[in-house]
Amino acid sequence: MNVREISRGDLYWVEETSSSGELRSHPYLVLQDDVFNRSRLSTVVVCALSTRMKLASEAGNVLLDEGEGNLPRRSVIVVSQLESFERAKLGDKIGALSEVRVEQALSGLRFQQRSMSRR
């Protein structure tokens, strides 16, 4: 069995069905720790990216420049859109973000979780 090596910070395309029923590819950032990425788990924890720049102003989100991690457009890591996918659902690898950017995303996620737990 040929198993793809997945690392925290990797960016992948994931095909999803839109509300109109068409398949669309969206970029996702792998946030799952590499201890789990190297395990037998069949799933991977990812965070959605968006090109809607207004999302950059939301607390915890991280603005990425065009070209970072080989992204074709300026994008925003939307820390509130954390998901778990089967590894097989990951499409083509786009690239990888720097450790600094991954830490910014994790920090944003922790901020959001702390904010929610105070309610």
PDB file of C-alpha atoms in Angstrom:
ATOM      1  CA  MET A   1       0.000   0.000   0.000  1.00  0.00           C
ATOM      2  CA  ASN A   2       1.432   3.374  -1.021  1.00  0.00           C
ATOM      3  CA  VAL A   3       0.831   5.771   1.886  1.00  0.00           C
ATOM      4  CA  ARG A   4       1.227   9.490   1.311  1.00  0.00           C
ATOM      5  CA  GLU A   5       3.390  11.302   3.857  1.00  0.00           C
ATOM      6  CA  ILE A   6       1.425  14.176   5.361  1.00  0.00           C
ATOM      7  CA  SER A   7       3.021  16.861   7.536  1.00  0.00           C
ATOM      8  CA  ARG A   8       1.716  19.694   9.677  1.00  0.00           C
ATOM      9  CA  GLY A   9       1.825  22.826   7.526  1.00  0.00           C
ATOM     10  CA  ASP A  10       1.078  21.062   4.244  1.00  0.00           C
ATOM     11  CA  LEU A  11      -1.536  22.601   1.972  1.00  0.00           C
ATOM     12  CA  TYR A  12      -3.868  20.356  -0.041  1.00  0.00           C
ATOM     13  CA  TRP A  13      -6.759  20.730  -2.422  1.00  0.00           C
ATOM     14  CA  VAL A  14      -9.943  18.988  -1.252  1.00  0.00           C
ATOM     15  CA  GLU A  15     -12.917  18.467  -3.551  1.00  0.00           C
ATOM     16  CA  GLU A  16     -16.257  19.324  -1.999  1.00  0.00           C
ATOM     17  CA  THR A  17     -19.771  19.378  -3.365  1.00  0.00           C
ATOM     18  CA  SER A  18     -21.295  22.858  -3.442  1.00  0.00           C
ATOM     19  CA  SER A  19     -24.907  23.573  -2.520  1.00  0.00           C
ATOM     20  CA  SER A  20     -25.689  23.523  -6.251  1.00  0.00           C
ATOM     21  CA  GLY A  21     -24.239  20.008  -6.544  1.00  0.00           C
ATOM     22  CA  GLU A  22     -21.039  20.805  -8.433  1.00  0.00           C
ATOM     23  CA  LEU A  23     -17.599  19.658  -7.307  1.00  0.00           C
ATOM     24  CA  ARG A  24     -15.208  22.429  -6.309  1.00  0.00           C
ATOM     25  CA  SER A  25     -11.653  22.286  -5.017  1.00  0.00           C
ATOM     26  CA  HIS A  26     -10.784  24.247  -1.889  1.00  0.00           C
ATOM     27  CA  PRO A  27      -7.407  24.640  -0.172  1.00  0.00           C
ATOM     28  CA  TYR A  28      -6.872  23.279   3.347  1.00  0.00           C
ATOM     29  CA  LEU A  29      -3.985  23.507   5.812  1.00  0.00           C
ATOM     30  CA  VAL A  30      -2.940  20.415   7.786  1.00  0.00           C
ATOM     31  CA  LEU A  31      -2.868  21.378  11.488  1.00  0.00           C
ATOM     32  CA  GLN A  32      -2.734  17.887  12.959  1.00  0.00           C
ATOM     33  CA  ASP A  33       0.487  17.131  14.861  1.00  0.00           C
ATOM     34  CA  ASP A  34       3.004  14.987  12.997  1.00  0.00           C
ATOM     35  CA  VAL A  35       2.842  12.341  15.758  1.00  0.00           C
ATOM     36  CA  PHE A  36      -0.674  11.614  14.504  1.00  0.00           C
ATOM     37  CA  ASN A  37       0.217  12.212  10.855  1.00  0.00           C
ATOM     38  CA  ARG A  38       2.755   9.352  11.126  1.00  0.00           C
ATOM     39  CA  SER A  39       0.284   7.065  12.913  1.00  0.00           C
ATOM     40  CA  ARG A  40      -2.270   4.653  11.501  1.00  0.00           C
ATOM     41  CA  LEU A  41      -5.108   7.146  11.884  1.00  0.00           C
ATOM     42  CA  SER A  42      -7.150   7.291   8.705  1.00  0.00           C
ATOM     43  CA  THR A  43      -8.152  10.914   9.303  1.00  0.00           C
ATOM     44  CA  VAL A  44      -6.352  14.241   9.310  1.00  0.00           C
ATOM     45  CA  VAL A  45      -7.295  17.533  11.010  1.00  0.00           C
ATOM     46  CA  VAL A  46      -7.267  20.501   8.647  1.00  0.00           C
ATOM     47  CA  CYS A  47      -8.266  24.151   8.570  1.00  0.00           C
ATOM     48  CA  ALA A  48     -10.004  25.825   5.640  1.00  0.00           C
ATOM     49  CA  LEU A  49      -8.504  28.649   3.615  1.00  0.00           C
ATOM     50  CA  SER A  50     -10.518  31.337   1.872  1.00  0.00           C
ATOM     51  CA  THR A  51      -9.839  34.084  -0.643  1.00  0.00           C
ATOM     52  CA  ARG A  52     -12.493  36.313   0.958  1.00  0.00           C
ATOM     53  CA  MET A  53     -10.254  39.057   2.317  1.00  0.00           C
ATOM     54  CA  LYS A  54     -12.870  40.395   4.727  1.00  0.00           C
ATOM     55  CA  LEU A  55     -12.230  37.250   6.813  1.00  0.00           C
ATOM     56  CA  ALA A  56      -8.663  38.447   7.479  1.00  0.00           C
ATOM     57  CA  SER A  57      -9.969  40.939  10.033  1.00  0.00           C
ATOM     58  CA  GLU A  58     -11.639  38.266  12.175  1.00  0.00           C
ATOM     59  CA  ALA A  59      -9.779  37.470  15.395  1.00  0.00           C
ATOM     60  CA  GLY A  60      -7.335  34.597  15.067  1.00  0.00           C
ATOM     61  CA  ASN A  61      -7.402  34.327  11.273  1.00  0.00           C
ATOM     62  CA  VAL A  62      -4.108  34.562   9.382  1.00  0.00           C
ATOM     63  CA  LEU A  63      -3.621  36.472   6.118  1.00  0.00           C
ATOM     64  CA  LEU A  64      -1.317  34.794   3.588  1.00  0.00           C
ATOM     65  CA  ASP A  65       0.255  36.479   0.587  1.00  0.00           C
ATOM     66  CA  GLU A  66      -0.061  35.112  -2.928  1.00  0.00           C
ATOM     67  CA  GLY A  67       2.696  32.560  -3.453  1.00  0.00           C
ATOM     68  CA  GLU A  68       3.058  31.546   0.200  1.00  0.00           C
ATOM     69  CA  GLY A  69       3.050  27.775   0.246  1.00  0.00           C
ATOM     70  CA  ASN A  70       2.574  27.953  -3.548  1.00  0.00           C
ATOM     71  CA  LEU A  71      -0.945  29.344  -3.113  1.00  0.00           C
ATOM     72  CA  PRO A  72      -2.220  30.834  -6.385  1.00  0.00           C
ATOM     73  CA  ARG A  73      -4.001  33.729  -4.639  1.00  0.00           C
ATOM     74  CA  ARG A  74      -3.883  35.791  -1.489  1.00  0.00           C
ATOM     75  CA  SER A  75      -5.695  33.695   1.136  1.00  0.00           C
ATOM     76  CA  VAL A  76      -6.873  33.638   4.732  1.00  0.00           C
ATOM     77  CA  ILE A  77      -6.518  30.742   7.168  1.00  0.00           C
ATOM     78  CA  VAL A  78      -9.986  30.619   8.746  1.00  0.00           C
ATOM     79  CA  VAL A  79      -9.330  29.117  12.178  1.00  0.00           C
ATOM     80  CA  SER A  80     -13.040  28.706  12.924  1.00  0.00           C
ATOM     81  CA  GLN A  81     -13.313  26.235  10.026  1.00  0.00           C
ATOM     82  CA  LEU A  82     -11.501  23.256  11.519  1.00  0.00           C
ATOM     83  CA  GLU A  83     -12.429  19.892  10.000  1.00  0.00           C
ATOM     84  CA  SER A  84     -11.400  16.266   9.964  1.00  0.00           C
ATOM     85  CA  PHE A  85     -11.174  14.436   6.634  1.00  0.00           C
ATOM     86  CA  GLU A  86     -10.257  10.938   5.600  1.00  0.00           C
ATOM     87  CA  ARG A  87      -6.681  11.078   4.308  1.00  0.00           C
ATOM     88  CA  ALA A  88      -7.894   9.702   0.991  1.00  0.00           C
ATOM     89  CA  LYS A  89     -10.003  12.842   0.500  1.00  0.00           C
ATOM     90  CA  LEU A  90      -6.869  15.013   0.287  1.00  0.00           C
ATOM     91  CA  GLY A  91      -6.208  15.868  -3.336  1.00  0.00           C
ATOM     92  CA  ASP A  92      -3.089  17.357  -4.878  1.00  0.00           C
ATOM     93  CA  LYS A  93      -0.551  18.911  -2.560  1.00  0.00           C
ATOM     94  CA  ILE A  94      -0.262  22.655  -3.119  1.00  0.00           C
ATOM     95  CA  GLY A  95       2.822  23.230  -0.986  1.00  0.00           C
ATOM     96  CA  ALA A  96       3.658  23.895   2.649  1.00  0.00           C
ATOM     97  CA  LEU A  97       3.612  26.906   4.954  1.00  0.00           C
ATOM     98  CA  SER A  98       6.503  28.009   7.138  1.00  0.00           C
ATOM     99  CA  GLU A  99       6.592  27.002  10.803  1.00  0.00           C
ATOM    100  CA  VAL A 100       5.946  30.656  11.688  1.00  0.00           C
ATOM    101  CA  ARG A 101       2.687  30.673   9.708  1.00  0.00           C
ATOM    102  CA  VAL A 102       1.591  27.342  11.192  1.00  0.00           C
ATOM    103  CA  GLU A 103       2.259  28.665  14.705  1.00  0.00           C
ATOM    104  CA  GLN A 104       0.218  31.778  13.889  1.00  0.00           C
ATOM    105  CA  ALA A 105      -2.693  29.565  12.830  1.00  0.00           C
ATOM    106  CA  LEU A 106      -2.388  27.406  15.964  1.00  0.00           C
ATOM    107  CA  SER A 107      -2.228  30.531  18.113  1.00  0.00           C
ATOM    108  CA  GLY A 108      -5.355  31.860  16.409  1.00  0.00           C
ATOM    109  CA  LEU A 109      -7.104  28.559  17.019  1.00  0.00           C
ATOM    110  CA  ARG A 110      -6.150  28.590  20.716  1.00  0.00           C
ATOM    111  CA  PHE A 111      -7.375  32.188  21.000  1.00  0.00           C
ATOM    112  CA  GLN A 112     -10.703  31.243  19.484  1.00  0.00           C
ATOM    113  CA  GLN A 113     -11.083  28.209  21.764  1.00  0.00           C
ATOM    114  CA  ARG A 114     -10.316  30.281  24.879  1.00  0.00           C
ATOM    115  CA  SER A 115     -12.823  32.914  23.786  1.00  0.00           C
ATOM    116  CA  MET A 116     -15.528  30.301  23.313  1.00  0.00           C
ATOM    117  CA  SER A 117     -14.873  28.642  26.679  1.00  0.00           C
ATOM    118  CA  ARG A 118     -15.439  31.954  28.501  1.00  0.00           C
ATOM    119  CA  ARG A 119     -19.042  32.181  27.331  1.00  0.00           C
TER     120      ARG A 119
END
